[in-house]
mmCIF file with all atom_site columns, C-alpha atoms in Angstrom:
data_model
loop_
_atom_site.group_PDB
_atom_site.id
_atom_site.type_symbol
_atom_site.label_atom_id
_atom_site.label_alt_id
_atom_site.label_comp_id
_atom_site.label_asym_id
_atom_site.label_entity_id
_atom_site.label_seq_id
_atom_site.pdbx_PDB_ins_code
_atom_site.Cartn_x
_atom_site.Cartn_y
_atom_site.Cartn_z
_atom_site.occupancy
_atom_site.B_iso_or_equiv
_atom_site.pdbx_formal_charge
_atom_site.auth_seq_id
_atom_site.auth_comp_id
_atom_site.auth_asym_id
_atom_site.auth_atom_id
_atom_site.pdbx_PDB_model_num
ATOM 1   C CA . MET A 1 1   ? -71.562 27.232  37.713  1.00 0.00 ? 1   MET A CA 1
ATOM 2   C CA . PHE A 1 2   ? -72.720 27.116  34.127  1.00 0.00 ? 2   PHE A CA 1
ATOM 3   C CA . SER A 1 3   ? -70.601 29.126  31.705  1.00 0.00 ? 3   SER A CA 1
ATOM 4   C CA . MET A 1 4   ? -70.767 29.594  27.960  1.00 0.00 ? 4   MET A CA 1
ATOM 5   C CA . SER A 1 5   ? -68.401 31.330  25.598  1.00 0.00 ? 5   SER A CA 1
ATOM 6   C CA . LEU A 1 6   ? -69.352 33.282  22.495  1.00 0.00 ? 6   LEU A CA 1
ATOM 7   C CA . SER A 1 7   ? -67.888 30.533  20.349  1.00 0.00 ? 7   SER A CA 1
ATOM 8   C CA . ASP A 1 8   ? -70.270 28.021  21.866  1.00 0.00 ? 8   ASP A CA 1
ATOM 9   C CA . ILE A 1 9   ? -73.304 29.878  20.498  1.00 0.00 ? 9   ILE A CA 1
ATOM 10  C CA . GLY A 1 10  ? -71.770 30.870  17.155  1.00 0.00 ? 10  GLY A CA 1
ATOM 11  C CA . LEU A 1 11  ? -71.163 34.538  18.013  1.00 0.00 ? 11  LEU A CA 1
ATOM 12  C CA . GLU A 1 12  ? -67.412 34.523  18.027  1.00 0.00 ? 12  GLU A CA 1
ATOM 13  C CA . SER A 1 13  ? -66.238 38.006  17.098  1.00 0.00 ? 13  SER A CA 1
ATOM 14  C CA . THR A 1 14  ? -64.156 38.479  13.977  1.00 0.00 ? 14  THR A CA 1
ATOM 15  C CA . PRO A 1 15  ? -60.951 40.422  14.597  1.00 0.00 ? 15  PRO A CA 1
ATOM 16  C CA . THR A 1 16  ? -60.756 43.733  12.779  1.00 0.00 ? 16  THR A CA 1
ATOM 17  C CA . ASP A 1 17  ? -58.409 43.697  9.818   1.00 0.00 ? 17  ASP A CA 1
ATOM 18  C CA . VAL A 1 18  ? -56.393 46.816  10.518  1.00 0.00 ? 18  VAL A CA 1
ATOM 19  C CA . GLY A 1 19  ? -53.999 45.919  7.765   1.00 0.00 ? 19  GLY A CA 1
ATOM 20  C CA . THR A 1 20  ? -56.469 46.974  5.091   1.00 0.00 ? 20  THR A CA 1
ATOM 21  C CA . PHE A 1 21  ? -57.786 50.311  6.305   1.00 0.00 ? 21  PHE A CA 1
ATOM 22  C CA . GLY A 1 22  ? -56.075 50.704  9.675   1.00 0.00 ? 22  GLY A CA 1
ATOM 23  C CA . THR A 1 23  ? -57.673 53.087  12.122  1.00 0.00 ? 23  THR A CA 1
ATOM 24  C CA . ALA A 1 24  ? -60.968 54.926  11.700  1.00 0.00 ? 24  ALA A CA 1
ATOM 25  C CA . ALA A 1 25  ? -59.042 57.991  10.669  1.00 0.00 ? 25  ALA A CA 1
ATOM 26  C CA . ASN A 1 26  ? -57.373 56.050  7.866   1.00 0.00 ? 26  ASN A CA 1
ATOM 27  C CA . TRP A 1 27  ? -60.706 54.611  6.791   1.00 0.00 ? 27  TRP A CA 1
ATOM 28  C CA . ASN A 1 28  ? -62.277 58.057  6.599   1.00 0.00 ? 28  ASN A CA 1
ATOM 29  C CA . LYS A 1 29  ? -59.265 59.285  4.680   1.00 0.00 ? 29  LYS A CA 1
ATOM 30  C CA . LYS A 1 30  ? -59.590 56.505  2.127   1.00 0.00 ? 30  LYS A CA 1
ATOM 31  C CA . LYS A 1 31  ? -63.352 56.879  1.960   1.00 0.00 ? 31  LYS A CA 1
ATOM 32  C CA . GLY A 1 32  ? -62.946 60.564  1.187   1.00 0.00 ? 32  GLY A CA 1
ATOM 33  C CA . THR A 1 33  ? -60.905 59.807  -1.934  1.00 0.00 ? 33  THR A CA 1
ATOM 34  C CA . MET A 1 34  ? -63.291 57.269  -3.413  1.00 0.00 ? 34  MET A CA 1
ATOM 35  C CA . GLY A 1 35  ? -66.323 57.945  -5.542  1.00 0.00 ? 35  GLY A CA 1
ATOM 36  C CA . ALA A 1 36  ? -69.614 56.068  -5.588  1.00 0.00 ? 36  ALA A CA 1
ATOM 37  C CA . ASP A 1 37  ? -68.235 53.761  -8.248  1.00 0.00 ? 37  ASP A CA 1
ATOM 38  C CA . GLY A 1 38  ? -64.974 53.203  -6.406  1.00 0.00 ? 38  GLY A CA 1
ATOM 39  C CA . GLY A 1 39  ? -63.085 55.704  -8.564  1.00 0.00 ? 39  GLY A CA 1
ATOM 40  C CA . THR A 1 40  ? -60.862 58.470  -7.257  1.00 0.00 ? 40  THR A CA 1
ATOM 41  C CA . ILE A 1 41  ? -62.419 61.868  -6.592  1.00 0.00 ? 41  ILE A CA 1
ATOM 42  C CA . PRO A 1 42  ? -60.067 64.693  -7.652  1.00 0.00 ? 42  PRO A CA 1
ATOM 43  C CA . LYS A 1 43  ? -59.137 67.134  -4.927  1.00 0.00 ? 43  LYS A CA 1
ATOM 44  C CA . ARG A 1 44  ? -60.324 70.732  -5.119  1.00 0.00 ? 44  ARG A CA 1
ATOM 45  C CA . CYS A 1 45  ? -56.773 72.028  -5.573  1.00 0.00 ? 45  CYS A CA 1
ATOM 46  C CA . GLU A 1 46  ? -56.337 69.722  -8.580  1.00 0.00 ? 46  GLU A CA 1
ATOM 47  C CA . LEU A 1 47  ? -59.543 71.033  -10.169 1.00 0.00 ? 47  LEU A CA 1
ATOM 48  C CA . VAL A 1 48  ? -58.427 74.620  -9.591  1.00 0.00 ? 48  VAL A CA 1
ATOM 49  C CA . LYS A 1 49  ? -55.044 73.915  -11.210 1.00 0.00 ? 49  LYS A CA 1
ATOM 50  C CA . LYS A 1 50  ? -56.699 72.347  -14.259 1.00 0.00 ? 50  LYS A CA 1
ATOM 51  C CA . LYS A 1 51  ? -59.087 75.283  -14.586 1.00 0.00 ? 51  LYS A CA 1
ATOM 52  C CA . LYS A 1 52  ? -56.271 77.823  -14.350 1.00 0.00 ? 52  LYS A CA 1
ATOM 53  C CA . LYS A 1 53  ? -54.232 75.873  -16.911 1.00 0.00 ? 53  LYS A CA 1
ATOM 54  C CA . ALA A 1 54  ? -57.177 75.827  -19.337 1.00 0.00 ? 54  ALA A CA 1
ATOM 55  C CA . GLU A 1 55  ? -57.807 79.549  -18.799 1.00 0.00 ? 55  GLU A CA 1
ATOM 56  C CA . LYS A 1 56  ? -54.129 80.326  -19.392 1.00 0.00 ? 56  LYS A CA 1
ATOM 57  C CA . LEU A 1 57  ? -54.132 78.315  -22.628 1.00 0.00 ? 57  LEU A CA 1
ATOM 58  C CA . GLU A 1 58  ? -57.268 80.095  -23.839 1.00 0.00 ? 58  GLU A CA 1
ATOM 59  C CA . ARG A 1 59  ? -55.747 83.463  -22.934 1.00 0.00 ? 59  ARG A CA 1
ATOM 60  C CA . ASN A 1 60  ? -52.505 82.648  -24.771 1.00 0.00 ? 60  ASN A CA 1
ATOM 61  C CA . VAL A 1 61  ? -54.384 81.588  -27.912 1.00 0.00 ? 61  VAL A CA 1
ATOM 62  C CA . LYS A 1 62  ? -56.467 84.760  -27.826 1.00 0.00 ? 62  LYS A CA 1
ATOM 63  C CA . ASN A 1 63  ? -53.371 86.879  -27.228 1.00 0.00 ? 63  ASN A CA 1
ATOM 64  C CA . ALA A 1 64  ? -51.463 85.234  -30.092 1.00 0.00 ? 64  ALA A CA 1
ATOM 65  C CA . SER A 1 65  ? -54.276 86.051  -32.533 1.00 0.00 ? 65  SER A CA 1
ATOM 66  C CA . LYS A 1 66  ? -53.859 89.760  -31.758 1.00 0.00 ? 66  LYS A CA 1
ATOM 67  C CA . TRP A 1 67  ? -50.324 89.616  -33.127 1.00 0.00 ? 67  TRP A CA 1
ATOM 68  C CA . ARG A 1 68  ? -51.316 87.736  -36.275 1.00 0.00 ? 68  ARG A CA 1
ATOM 69  C CA . ASN A 1 69  ? -54.685 89.216  -37.238 1.00 0.00 ? 69  ASN A CA 1
ATOM 70  C CA . CYS A 1 70  ? -56.048 92.667  -38.005 1.00 0.00 ? 70  CYS A CA 1
ATOM 71  C CA . GLN A 1 71  ? -58.214 93.809  -35.078 1.00 0.00 ? 71  GLN A CA 1
ATOM 72  C CA . LEU A 1 72  ? -60.788 95.244  -37.473 1.00 0.00 ? 72  LEU A CA 1
ATOM 73  C CA . SER A 1 73  ? -61.204 92.510  -40.093 1.00 0.00 ? 73  SER A CA 1
ATOM 74  C CA . GLN A 1 74  ? -59.696 89.530  -38.216 1.00 0.00 ? 74  GLN A CA 1
ATOM 75  C CA . GLN A 1 75  ? -57.775 88.757  -41.407 1.00 0.00 ? 75  GLN A CA 1
ATOM 76  C CA . PRO A 1 76  ? -54.028 87.981  -41.268 1.00 0.00 ? 76  PRO A CA 1
ATOM 77  C CA . LEU A 1 77  ? -51.871 91.056  -40.842 1.00 0.00 ? 77  LEU A CA 1
ATOM 78  C CA . LYS A 1 78  ? -49.999 92.129  -43.948 1.00 0.00 ? 78  LYS A CA 1
ATOM 79  C CA . LYS A 1 79  ? -47.956 95.211  -44.730 1.00 0.00 ? 79  LYS A CA 1
ATOM 80  C CA . PRO A 1 80  ? -48.621 98.055  -44.477 1.00 0.00 ? 80  PRO A CA 1
ATOM 81  C CA . ILE A 1 81  ? -49.543 97.467  -40.822 1.00 0.00 ? 81  ILE A CA 1
ATOM 82  C CA . ILE A 1 82  ? -50.596 100.265 -38.486 1.00 0.00 ? 82  ILE A CA 1
ATOM 83  C CA . ALA A 1 83  ? -51.147 100.700 -34.749 1.00 0.00 ? 83  ALA A CA 1
ATOM 84  C CA . CYS A 1 84  ? -53.542 103.007 -32.947 1.00 0.00 ? 84  CYS A CA 1
ATOM 85  C CA . ARG A 1 85  ? -52.839 104.924 -29.746 1.00 0.00 ? 85  ARG A CA 1
ATOM 86  C CA . TYR A 1 86  ? -54.169 101.938 -27.794 1.00 0.00 ? 86  TYR A CA 1
ATOM 87  C CA . GLY A 1 87  ? -51.536 99.681  -29.361 1.00 0.00 ? 87  GLY A CA 1
ATOM 88  C CA . ARG A 1 88  ? -53.961 97.600  -31.424 1.00 0.00 ? 88  ARG A CA 1
ATOM 89  C CA . LEU A 1 89  ? -52.763 96.327  -34.794 1.00 0.00 ? 89  LEU A CA 1
ATOM 90  C CA . TYR A 1 90  ? -54.622 96.702  -38.090 1.00 0.00 ? 90  TYR A CA 1
ATOM 91  C CA . ASN A 1 91  ? -54.141 96.326  -41.811 1.00 0.00 ? 91  ASN A CA 1
ATOM 92  C CA . LYS A 1 92  ? -53.822 99.886  -43.094 1.00 0.00 ? 92  LYS A CA 1
ATOM 93  C CA . GLU A 1 93  ? -55.949 99.307  -46.192 1.00 0.00 ? 93  GLU A CA 1
ATOM 94  C CA . THR A 1 94  ? -58.818 97.947  -44.086 1.00 0.00 ? 94  THR A CA 1
ATOM 95  C CA . VAL A 1 95  ? -58.823 100.979 -41.785 1.00 0.00 ? 95  VAL A CA 1
ATOM 96  C CA . ILE A 1 96  ? -58.570 103.494 -44.638 1.00 0.00 ? 96  ILE A CA 1
ATOM 97  C CA . GLU A 1 97  ? -61.499 101.843 -46.409 1.00 0.00 ? 97  GLU A CA 1
ATOM 98  C CA . ALA A 1 98  ? -63.580 101.912 -43.211 1.00 0.00 ? 98  ALA A CA 1
ATOM 99  C CA . ILE A 1 99  ? -62.803 105.614 -42.738 1.00 0.00 ? 99  ILE A CA 1
ATOM 100 C CA . LEU A 1 100 ? -63.717 106.501 -46.331 1.00 0.00 ? 100 LEU A CA 1
ATOM 101 C CA . THR A 1 101 ? -66.978 104.545 -46.192 1.00 0.00 ? 101 THR A CA 1
ATOM 102 C CA . LYS A 1 102 ? -67.739 106.026 -42.762 1.00 0.00 ? 102 LYS A CA 1
ATOM 103 C CA . THR A 1 103 ? -68.284 102.566 -41.280 1.00 0.00 ? 103 THR A CA 1
ATOM 104 C CA . ILE A 1 104 ? -65.373 102.545 -38.853 1.00 0.00 ? 104 ILE A CA 1
ATOM 105 C CA . GLY A 1 105 ? -67.630 103.852 -36.087 1.00 0.00 ? 105 GLY A CA 1
ATOM 106 C CA . ASN A 1 106 ? -69.522 100.559 -36.220 1.00 0.00 ? 106 ASN A CA 1
ATOM 107 C CA . TYR A 1 107 ? -66.545 98.689  -34.743 1.00 0.00 ? 107 TYR A CA 1
ATOM 108 C CA . SER A 1 108 ? -65.765 99.157  -31.050 1.00 0.00 ? 108 SER A CA 1
ATOM 109 C CA . VAL A 1 109 ? -62.122 98.143  -31.570 1.00 0.00 ? 109 VAL A CA 1
ATOM 110 C CA . ALA A 1 110 ? -61.578 100.983 -34.041 1.00 0.00 ? 110 ALA A CA 1
ATOM 111 C CA . SER A 1 111 ? -64.315 103.577 -33.458 1.00 0.00 ? 111 SER A CA 1
ATOM 112 C CA . HIS A 1 112 ? -61.746 105.906 -31.850 1.00 0.00 ? 112 HIS A CA 1
ATOM 113 C CA . ILE A 1 113 ? -59.859 106.200 -35.155 1.00 0.00 ? 113 ILE A CA 1
ATOM 114 C CA . LYS A 1 114 ? -61.076 109.291 -37.006 1.00 0.00 ? 114 LYS A CA 1
ATOM 115 C CA . GLY A 1 115 ? -58.178 109.964 -39.366 1.00 0.00 ? 115 GLY A CA 1
ATOM 116 C CA . ILE A 1 116 ? -54.498 109.405 -40.141 1.00 0.00 ? 116 ILE A CA 1
ATOM 117 C CA . LYS A 1 117 ? -53.403 111.314 -37.021 1.00 0.00 ? 117 LYS A CA 1
ATOM 118 C CA . ASP A 1 118 ? -54.904 108.525 -34.910 1.00 0.00 ? 118 ASP A CA 1
ATOM 119 C CA . PHE A 1 119 ? -52.619 105.755 -36.168 1.00 0.00 ? 119 PHE A CA 1
ATOM 120 C CA . LYS A 1 120 ? -48.981 105.144 -37.059 1.00 0.00 ? 120 LYS A CA 1
ATOM 121 C CA . GLU A 1 121 ? -47.646 102.967 -39.869 1.00 0.00 ? 121 GLU A CA 1
ATOM 122 C CA . LEU A 1 122 ? -45.166 100.478 -38.403 1.00 0.00 ? 122 LEU A CA 1
ATOM 123 C CA . LYS A 1 123 ? -41.589 99.845  -39.484 1.00 0.00 ? 123 LYS A CA 1
ATOM 124 C CA . LEU A 1 124 ? -41.149 96.141  -38.824 1.00 0.00 ? 124 LEU A CA 1
ATOM 125 C CA . LYS A 1 125 ? -38.115 93.861  -38.991 1.00 0.00 ? 125 LYS A CA 1
ATOM 126 C CA . GLU A 1 126 ? -39.051 90.797  -41.048 1.00 0.00 ? 126 GLU A CA 1
ATOM 127 C CA . ASN A 1 127 ? -38.110 87.279  -39.987 1.00 0.00 ? 127 ASN A CA 1
ATOM 128 C CA . LYS A 1 128 ? -36.362 85.661  -42.968 1.00 0.00 ? 128 LYS A CA 1
ATOM 129 C CA . ASP A 1 129 ? -36.982 82.178  -41.544 1.00 0.00 ? 129 ASP A CA 1
ATOM 130 C CA . TYR A 1 130 ? -40.743 82.646  -41.306 1.00 0.00 ? 130 TYR A CA 1
ATOM 131 C CA . ASN A 1 131 ? -42.599 80.271  -43.635 1.00 0.00 ? 131 ASN A CA 1
ATOM 132 C CA . GLY A 1 132 ? -46.087 81.655  -43.214 1.00 0.00 ? 132 GLY A CA 1
ATOM 133 C CA . GLY A 1 133 ? -47.166 78.811  -40.928 1.00 0.00 ? 133 GLY A CA 1
ATOM 134 C CA . GLU A 1 134 ? -46.917 76.273  -43.748 1.00 0.00 ? 134 GLU A CA 1
ATOM 135 C CA . VAL A 1 135 ? -45.084 72.960  -43.457 1.00 0.00 ? 135 VAL A CA 1
ATOM 136 C CA . LYS A 1 136 ? -43.995 70.424  -46.035 1.00 0.00 ? 136 LYS A CA 1
ATOM 137 C CA . GLY A 1 137 ? -43.591 66.708  -45.506 1.00 0.00 ? 137 GLY A CA 1
ATOM 138 C CA . ASP A 1 138 ? -42.353 65.905  -42.014 1.00 0.00 ? 138 ASP A CA 1
ATOM 139 C CA . GLU A 1 139 ? -41.313 69.473  -41.174 1.00 0.00 ? 139 GLU A CA 1
ATOM 140 C CA . TYR A 1 140 ? -42.041 70.715  -37.661 1.00 0.00 ? 140 TYR A CA 1
ATOM 141 C CA . LEU A 1 141 ? -44.531 73.571  -37.310 1.00 0.00 ? 141 LEU A CA 1
ATOM 142 C CA . ASP A 1 142 ? -43.271 76.046  -34.721 1.00 0.00 ? 142 ASP A CA 1
ATOM 143 C CA . TYR A 1 143 ? -46.264 77.968  -33.414 1.00 0.00 ? 143 TYR A CA 1
ATOM 144 C CA . ASN A 1 144 ? -43.945 80.436  -31.671 1.00 0.00 ? 144 ASN A CA 1
ATOM 145 C CA . GLN A 1 145 ? -42.497 81.479  -34.990 1.00 0.00 ? 145 GLN A CA 1
ATOM 146 C CA . SER A 1 146 ? -43.384 85.017  -36.001 1.00 0.00 ? 146 SER A CA 1
ATOM 147 C CA . GLU A 1 147 ? -43.260 87.028  -39.210 1.00 0.00 ? 147 GLU A CA 1
ATOM 148 C CA . PHE A 1 148 ? -41.529 89.911  -37.430 1.00 0.00 ? 148 PHE A CA 1
ATOM 149 C CA . LEU A 1 149 ? -38.619 90.240  -34.993 1.00 0.00 ? 149 LEU A CA 1
ATOM 150 C CA . CYS A 1 150 ? -37.063 92.811  -32.724 1.00 0.00 ? 150 CYS A CA 1
ATOM 151 C CA . PRO A 1 151 ? -34.230 94.482  -34.713 1.00 0.00 ? 151 PRO A CA 1
ATOM 152 C CA . VAL A 1 152 ? -32.031 94.521  -31.596 1.00 0.00 ? 152 VAL A CA 1
ATOM 153 C CA . THR A 1 153 ? -32.618 91.266  -29.685 1.00 0.00 ? 153 THR A CA 1
ATOM 154 C CA . ALA A 1 154 ? -34.211 89.189  -32.491 1.00 0.00 ? 154 ALA A CA 1
ATOM 155 C CA . VAL A 1 155 ? -36.971 87.974  -30.148 1.00 0.00 ? 155 VAL A CA 1
ATOM 156 C CA . PRO A 1 156 ? -40.150 87.106  -32.097 1.00 0.00 ? 156 PRO A CA 1
ATOM 157 C CA . MET A 1 157 ? -43.166 89.401  -32.084 1.00 0.00 ? 157 MET A CA 1
ATOM 158 C CA . ASN A 1 158 ? -45.596 86.636  -31.144 1.00 0.00 ? 158 ASN A CA 1
ATOM 159 C CA . GLY A 1 159 ? -47.222 87.856  -27.940 1.00 0.00 ? 159 GLY A CA 1
ATOM 160 C CA . VAL A 1 160 ? -44.727 86.273  -25.559 1.00 0.00 ? 160 VAL A CA 1
ATOM 161 C CA . ASN A 1 161 ? -42.454 89.319  -25.483 1.00 0.00 ? 161 ASN A CA 1
ATOM 162 C CA . GLY A 1 162 ? -43.589 92.907  -25.027 1.00 0.00 ? 162 GLY A CA 1
ATOM 163 C CA . PHE A 1 163 ? -43.111 95.329  -27.944 1.00 0.00 ? 163 PHE A CA 1
ATOM 164 C CA . VAL A 1 164 ? -43.397 99.100  -28.316 1.00 0.00 ? 164 VAL A CA 1
ATOM 165 C CA . VAL A 1 165 ? -43.612 101.525 -31.218 1.00 0.00 ? 165 VAL A CA 1
ATOM 166 C CA . ASN A 1 166 ? -41.763 104.835 -31.335 1.00 0.00 ? 166 ASN A CA 1
ATOM 167 C CA . TRP A 1 167 ? -44.670 107.106 -32.266 1.00 0.00 ? 167 TRP A CA 1
ATOM 168 C CA . LYS A 1 168 ? -42.322 109.689 -33.783 1.00 0.00 ? 168 LYS A CA 1
ATOM 169 C CA . CYS A 1 169 ? -40.975 107.395 -36.514 1.00 0.00 ? 169 CYS A CA 1
ATOM 170 C CA . GLY A 1 170 ? -42.951 104.126 -36.398 1.00 0.00 ? 170 GLY A CA 1
ATOM 171 C CA . CYS A 1 171 ? -40.007 101.880 -35.494 1.00 0.00 ? 171 CYS A CA 1
ATOM 172 C CA . VAL A 1 172 ? -40.955 98.774  -33.522 1.00 0.00 ? 172 VAL A CA 1
ATOM 173 C CA . PHE A 1 173 ? -38.711 96.952  -31.058 1.00 0.00 ? 173 PHE A CA 1
ATOM 174 C CA . SER A 1 174 ? -39.009 94.825  -27.940 1.00 0.00 ? 174 SER A CA 1
ATOM 175 C CA . GLU A 1 175 ? -39.190 95.977  -24.339 1.00 0.00 ? 175 GLU A CA 1
ATOM 176 C CA . LYS A 1 176 ? -36.262 93.636  -23.758 1.00 0.00 ? 176 LYS A CA 1
ATOM 177 C CA . ALA A 1 177 ? -34.162 95.826  -26.068 1.00 0.00 ? 177 ALA A CA 1
ATOM 178 C CA . LEU A 1 178 ? -35.026 98.888  -23.983 1.00 0.00 ? 178 LEU A CA 1
ATOM 179 C CA . GLN A 1 179 ? -33.922 97.074  -20.834 1.00 0.00 ? 179 GLN A CA 1
ATOM 180 C CA . GLU A 1 180 ? -30.682 95.683  -22.233 1.00 0.00 ? 180 GLU A CA 1
ATOM 181 C CA . VAL A 1 181 ? -29.536 98.596  -24.399 1.00 0.00 ? 181 VAL A CA 1
ATOM 182 C CA . LYS A 1 182 ? -29.887 101.995 -22.759 1.00 0.00 ? 182 LYS A CA 1
ATOM 183 C CA . SER A 1 183 ? -29.941 104.761 -25.351 1.00 0.00 ? 183 SER A CA 1
ATOM 184 C CA . ASP A 1 184 ? -31.368 108.205 -26.017 1.00 0.00 ? 184 ASP A CA 1
ATOM 185 C CA . ALA A 1 185 ? -31.734 107.309 -29.698 1.00 0.00 ? 185 ALA A CA 1
ATOM 186 C CA . CYS A 1 186 ? -34.348 105.150 -31.401 1.00 0.00 ? 186 CYS A CA 1
ATOM 187 C CA . HIS A 1 187 ? -33.318 101.489 -31.513 1.00 0.00 ? 187 HIS A CA 1
ATOM 188 C CA . GLY A 1 188 ? -34.721 101.204 -35.010 1.00 0.00 ? 188 GLY A CA 1
ATOM 189 C CA . CYS A 1 189 ? -33.489 104.203 -36.988 1.00 0.00 ? 189 CYS A CA 1
ATOM 190 C CA . GLY A 1 190 ? -31.236 106.114 -34.599 1.00 0.00 ? 190 GLY A CA 1
ATOM 191 C CA . GLY A 1 191 ? -33.590 109.098 -34.589 1.00 0.00 ? 191 GLY A CA 1
ATOM 192 C CA . PRO A 1 192 ? -35.169 110.834 -31.582 1.00 0.00 ? 192 PRO A CA 1
ATOM 193 C CA . TRP A 1 193 ? -36.463 108.623 -28.770 1.00 0.00 ? 193 TRP A CA 1
ATOM 194 C CA . ASP A 1 194 ? -38.733 109.722 -25.962 1.00 0.00 ? 194 ASP A CA 1
ATOM 195 C CA . PRO A 1 195 ? -40.377 107.031 -23.790 1.00 0.00 ? 195 PRO A CA 1
ATOM 196 C CA . LYS A 1 196 ? -43.353 109.348 -23.349 1.00 0.00 ? 196 LYS A CA 1
ATOM 197 C CA . GLU A 1 197 ? -43.877 109.241 -27.112 1.00 0.00 ? 197 GLU A CA 1
ATOM 198 C CA . SER A 1 198 ? -43.958 105.435 -27.282 1.00 0.00 ? 198 SER A CA 1
ATOM 199 C CA . VAL A 1 199 ? -46.956 103.103 -27.315 1.00 0.00 ? 199 VAL A CA 1
ATOM 200 C CA . VAL A 1 200 ? -47.038 99.551  -25.980 1.00 0.00 ? 200 VAL A CA 1
ATOM 201 C CA . LEU A 1 201 ? -48.384 97.160  -28.610 1.00 0.00 ? 201 LEU A CA 1
ATOM 202 C CA . ASN A 1 202 ? -51.285 94.902  -27.648 1.00 0.00 ? 202 ASN A CA 1
ATOM 203 C CA . PRO A 1 203 ? -51.290 95.680  -23.915 1.00 0.00 ? 203 PRO A CA 1
ATOM 204 C CA . ASP A 1 204 ? -53.549 93.767  -21.528 1.00 0.00 ? 204 ASP A CA 1
ATOM 205 C CA . GLU A 1 205 ? -57.161 94.796  -22.062 1.00 0.00 ? 205 GLU A CA 1
ATOM 206 C CA . GLU A 1 206 ? -57.437 95.581  -18.340 1.00 0.00 ? 206 GLU A CA 1
ATOM 207 C CA . LEU A 1 207 ? -54.976 98.436  -18.841 1.00 0.00 ? 207 LEU A CA 1
ATOM 208 C CA . LEU A 1 208 ? -57.199 99.985  -21.513 1.00 0.00 ? 208 LEU A CA 1
ATOM 209 C CA . GLU A 1 209 ? -60.320 100.062 -19.353 1.00 0.00 ? 209 GLU A CA 1
#
C-alpha cells in the first residue's frame, strides 16, 4: 500500500510555540493590552484615576485662590479683610467702593452685600514666618504657607483646614480648634461664643446652592 507523510510533500506542520503567548486565552489577554503600534493601551481604571487626580489638583488650586484673593477684585487679600454671610472673603476697601459707586450689584459673588450689616471685618492671627510667597537664592517656596494662622492650633489658613468666624466679634479660628478645645467662650478674644452665630469661611460652593 502506498503511503505518504506530510513531510514528504513539504506540508510538515510547525509546532505551536506556547512559550511565547501560551493558550488562546493568554494571547487574547496580551492582544488586549497592545495598541496598533505595539504600544500599551492604558486600562479604563487608570484613565479614571488620572482624570480624578487632575480634577482634584484643579479643585485644590481654585480653592487655594479663594484664601489668597479678594472674591470681588481677584487681587491679593490685604487688611482690612471682611467676610460676608456666605463666608466669602473680600478686601474691605474694594467692597466699600463698590457699594458707594452702586456697582456691587454687577458682581454675582457680592451682589447680596447691600451695606455694612452684610459683612464682618475679620480679626486674623498673622503668620510671622510668612514671606509673601517670595524666595531668595536657593530658598524653598512652600505653597502651603499662609499669611494667617489659627490662634489656637497654629494651622495655616490656606484652604486645607476649615476655618470659621465668630460673627459677634470677627475672631477667626480653625474648626480643629473647636474640636480640640471645648469652650463656651470665643477662642480669639474670650468673649461670647454661639455656634449658631458663626460662619464657615469659604465653604464648598455646593453648600451655597
